[in-house]
PDB file of C-alpha atoms in Angstrom:
ATOM      1  CA  MET A  44     -54.984 117.954  78.986  1.00 51.00           C
ATOM      2  CA  LYS A  45     -57.967 118.024  77.033  1.00 68.00           C
ATOM      3  CA  ALA A  46     -59.139 121.791  74.893  1.00 69.00           C
ATOM      4  CA  SER A  47     -62.486 121.699  76.677  1.00 75.00           C
ATOM      5  CA  LEU A  48     -60.329 121.761  80.177  1.00 72.00           C
ATOM      6  CA  LEU A  49     -58.038 124.286  79.374  1.00 70.00           C
ATOM      7  CA  LEU A  50     -61.501 126.208  78.299  1.00 72.00           C
ATOM      8  CA  VAL A  51     -62.664 125.953  81.713  1.00 76.00           C
ATOM      9  CA  LEU A  52     -59.498 126.907  83.190  1.00 74.00           C
ATOM     10  CA  VAL A  53     -59.555 129.966  80.897  1.00 74.00           C
ATOM     11  CA  CYS A  54     -62.824 131.070  82.454  1.00 73.00           C
ATOM     12  CA  ALA A  55     -62.193 130.230  85.697  1.00 77.00           C
ATOM     13  CA  ALA A  56     -59.414 132.674  85.582  1.00 74.00           C
ATOM     14  CA  VAL A  57     -61.443 135.446  83.644  1.00 73.00           C
ATOM     15  CA  LEU A  58     -64.405 135.254  86.867  1.00 74.00           C
ATOM     16  CA  ALA A  59     -61.222 135.138  89.417  1.00 71.00           C
ATOM     17  CA  ALA A  60     -59.538 138.027  87.872  1.00 66.00           C
ATOM     18  CA  GLY A  61     -62.822 140.042  87.962  1.00 63.00           C
ATOM     19  CA  THR A  62     -64.328 139.504  91.279  1.00 62.00           C
ATOM     20  CA  ARG A  63     -60.181 140.037  92.513  1.00 59.00           C
ATOM     21  CA  THR A  64     -60.524 143.791  90.294  1.00 52.00           C
ATOM     22  CA  ASP A  65     -60.858 146.645  92.380  1.00 51.00           C
ATOM     23  CA  THR A  66     -62.970 148.537  90.266  1.00 53.00           C
ATOM     24  CA  PRO A  67     -64.500 147.924  86.872  1.00 56.00           C
ATOM     25  CA  LYS A  68     -62.342 151.207  85.415  1.00 60.00           C
ATOM     26  CA  GLU A  69     -59.239 148.681  85.433  1.00 72.00           C
ATOM     27  CA  PRO A  70     -59.669 146.959  82.705  1.00 78.00           C
ATOM     28  CA  GLU A  71     -56.048 146.542  81.756  1.00 82.00           C
ATOM     29  CA  ALA A  72     -55.445 144.834  84.996  1.00 80.00           C
ATOM     30  CA  LEU A  73     -58.009 142.595  84.300  1.00 81.00           C
ATOM     31  CA  VAL A  74     -56.473 141.939  81.217  1.00 84.00           C
ATOM     32  CA  LYS A  75     -53.060 141.686  82.616  1.00 88.00           C
ATOM     33  CA  LYS A  76     -54.481 139.092  85.210  1.00 87.00           C
ATOM     34  CA  VAL A  77     -56.225 136.559  82.562  1.00 87.00           C
ATOM     35  CA  GLN A  78     -53.166 136.989  80.141  1.00 90.00           C
ATOM     36  CA  GLU A  79     -51.269 135.358  83.454  1.00 91.00           C
ATOM     37  CA  TYR A  80     -53.559 132.479  84.022  1.00 89.00           C
ATOM     38  CA  ALA A  81     -53.610 131.538  80.709  1.00 88.00           C
ATOM     39  CA  GLN A  82     -49.997 131.817  80.802  1.00 91.00           C
ATOM     40  CA  LYS A  83     -49.990 129.422  83.693  1.00 91.00           C
ATOM     41  CA  ALA A  84     -52.834 127.305  82.002  1.00 89.00           C
ATOM     42  CA  VAL A  85     -50.972 127.061  78.754  1.00 90.00           C
ATOM     43  CA  ALA A  86     -47.707 125.875  80.629  1.00 91.00           C
ATOM     44  CA  MET A  87     -49.312 123.258  82.985  1.00 91.00           C
ATOM     45  CA  ALA A  88     -50.985 121.775  79.702  1.00 89.00           C
ATOM     46  CA  LYS A  89     -47.506 121.728  77.968  1.00 90.00           C
ATOM     47  CA  SER A  90     -46.162 120.044  80.844  1.00 90.00           C
ATOM     48  CA  ALA A  91     -48.910 117.590  80.863  1.00 88.00           C
ATOM     49  CA  PHE A  92     -48.198 116.921  77.479  1.00 87.00           C
ATOM     50  CA  THR A  93     -44.234 116.437  77.494  1.00 88.00           C
ATOM     51  CA  THR A  94     -44.966 114.208  80.362  1.00 89.00           C
ATOM     52  CA  VAL A  95     -47.447 111.867  78.554  1.00 85.00           C
ATOM     53  CA  GLN A  96     -44.748 112.052  75.366  1.00 84.00           C
ATOM     54  CA  GLU A  97     -42.264 110.828  77.566  1.00 85.00           C
ATOM     55  CA  SER A  98     -43.632 108.285  79.431  1.00 89.00           C
ATOM     56  CA  GLU A  99     -42.842 104.684  79.061  1.00 89.00           C
ATOM     57  CA  VAL A 100     -46.095 103.864  77.296  1.00 88.00           C
ATOM     58  CA  ALA A 101     -45.844 106.004  74.399  1.00 87.00           C
ATOM     59  CA  GLN A 102     -42.815 105.498  73.744  1.00 88.00           C
ATOM     60  CA  GLN A 103     -43.890 101.772  73.646  1.00 91.00           C
ATOM     61  CA  ALA A 104     -46.407 102.533  71.225  1.00 89.00           C
ATOM     62  CA  ARG A 105     -44.220 104.068  68.817  1.00 87.00           C
ATOM     63  CA  GLN A 106     -41.556 101.268  68.936  1.00 88.00           C
ATOM     64  CA  TRP A 107     -44.327  99.002  67.851  1.00 89.00           C
ATOM     65  CA  LEU A 108     -45.445 101.552  65.362  1.00 89.00           C
ATOM     66  CA  SER A 109     -42.173 101.970  64.001  1.00 85.00           C
ATOM     67  CA  ASP A 110     -41.574  98.361  63.891  1.00 84.00           C
ATOM     68  CA  ASN A 111     -45.047  97.264  62.146  1.00 90.00           C
ATOM     69  CA  ALA A 112     -44.932  99.846  59.982  1.00 90.00           C
ATOM     70  CA  ASN A 113     -43.193  97.370  56.985  1.00 84.00           C
ATOM     71  CA  LEU A 114     -45.152  95.043  58.042  1.00 88.00           C
ATOM     72  CA  MET A 115     -48.750  97.022  57.334  1.00 91.00           C
ATOM     73  CA  LYS A 116     -46.874  98.156  54.344  1.00 91.00           C
ATOM     74  CA  GLU A 117     -46.272  94.655  52.983  1.00 91.00           C
ATOM     75  CA  ARG A 118     -49.368  92.806  54.026  1.00 94.00           C
ATOM     76  CA  LEU A 119     -51.378  96.120  51.987  1.00 95.00           C
ATOM     77  CA  ALA A 120     -48.977  95.763  48.830  1.00 95.00           C
ATOM     78  CA  ARG A 121     -50.321  91.708  48.692  1.00 95.00           C
ATOM     79  CA  LEU A 122     -54.423  92.486  49.300  1.00 95.00           C
ATOM     80  CA  LYS A 123     -53.849  95.323  46.404  1.00 94.00           C
ATOM     81  CA  GLU A 124     -52.266  92.815  43.688  1.00 93.00           C
ATOM     82  CA  GLN A 125     -54.620  90.447  44.976  1.00 91.00           C
ATOM     83  CA  LEU A 126     -57.526  92.666  44.046  1.00 91.00           C
ATOM     84  CA  VAL A 127     -56.142  93.786  41.181  1.00 90.00           C
ATOM     85  CA  GLU A 128     -55.975  89.483  39.826  1.00 88.00           C
ATOM     86  CA  LEU A 129     -59.420  89.442  41.060  1.00 86.00           C
ATOM     87  CA  TRP A 130     -60.475  92.448  38.826  1.00 85.00           C
ATOM     88  CA  LYS A 131     -58.904  91.225  35.557  1.00 82.00           C
ATOM     89  CA  PRO A 132     -61.073  89.845  33.218  1.00 78.00           C
ATOM     90  CA  THR A 133     -60.991  86.224  32.153  1.00 74.00           C
ATOM     91  CA  PRO A 134     -60.195  84.891  28.781  1.00 71.00           C
ATOM     92  CA  ALA A 135     -63.594  84.186  26.961  1.00 67.00           C
ATOM     93  CA  LYS A 136     -63.270  80.131  25.793  1.00 63.00           C
TER      94      LYS A 136
END
């Protein structure tokens, strides 16, 4: 869930809580309702993130990254060695 979506949900909660409040003299009730809506939105976002993290695609991606990390390190080391050799001054004859 994107942060912008979470912001929209919080704004909607504020508007909904404002329309449900009986009188404008009850800011505590409004704050309490906004906090409840925000807690629900956070719980939904956490649930969505957990679902994504536990998905099979995410697990496969993590496995692929861990499998290929050493290969990438070796390739970068080899590239670094080649660049060092390339920049070495050649002896004058």
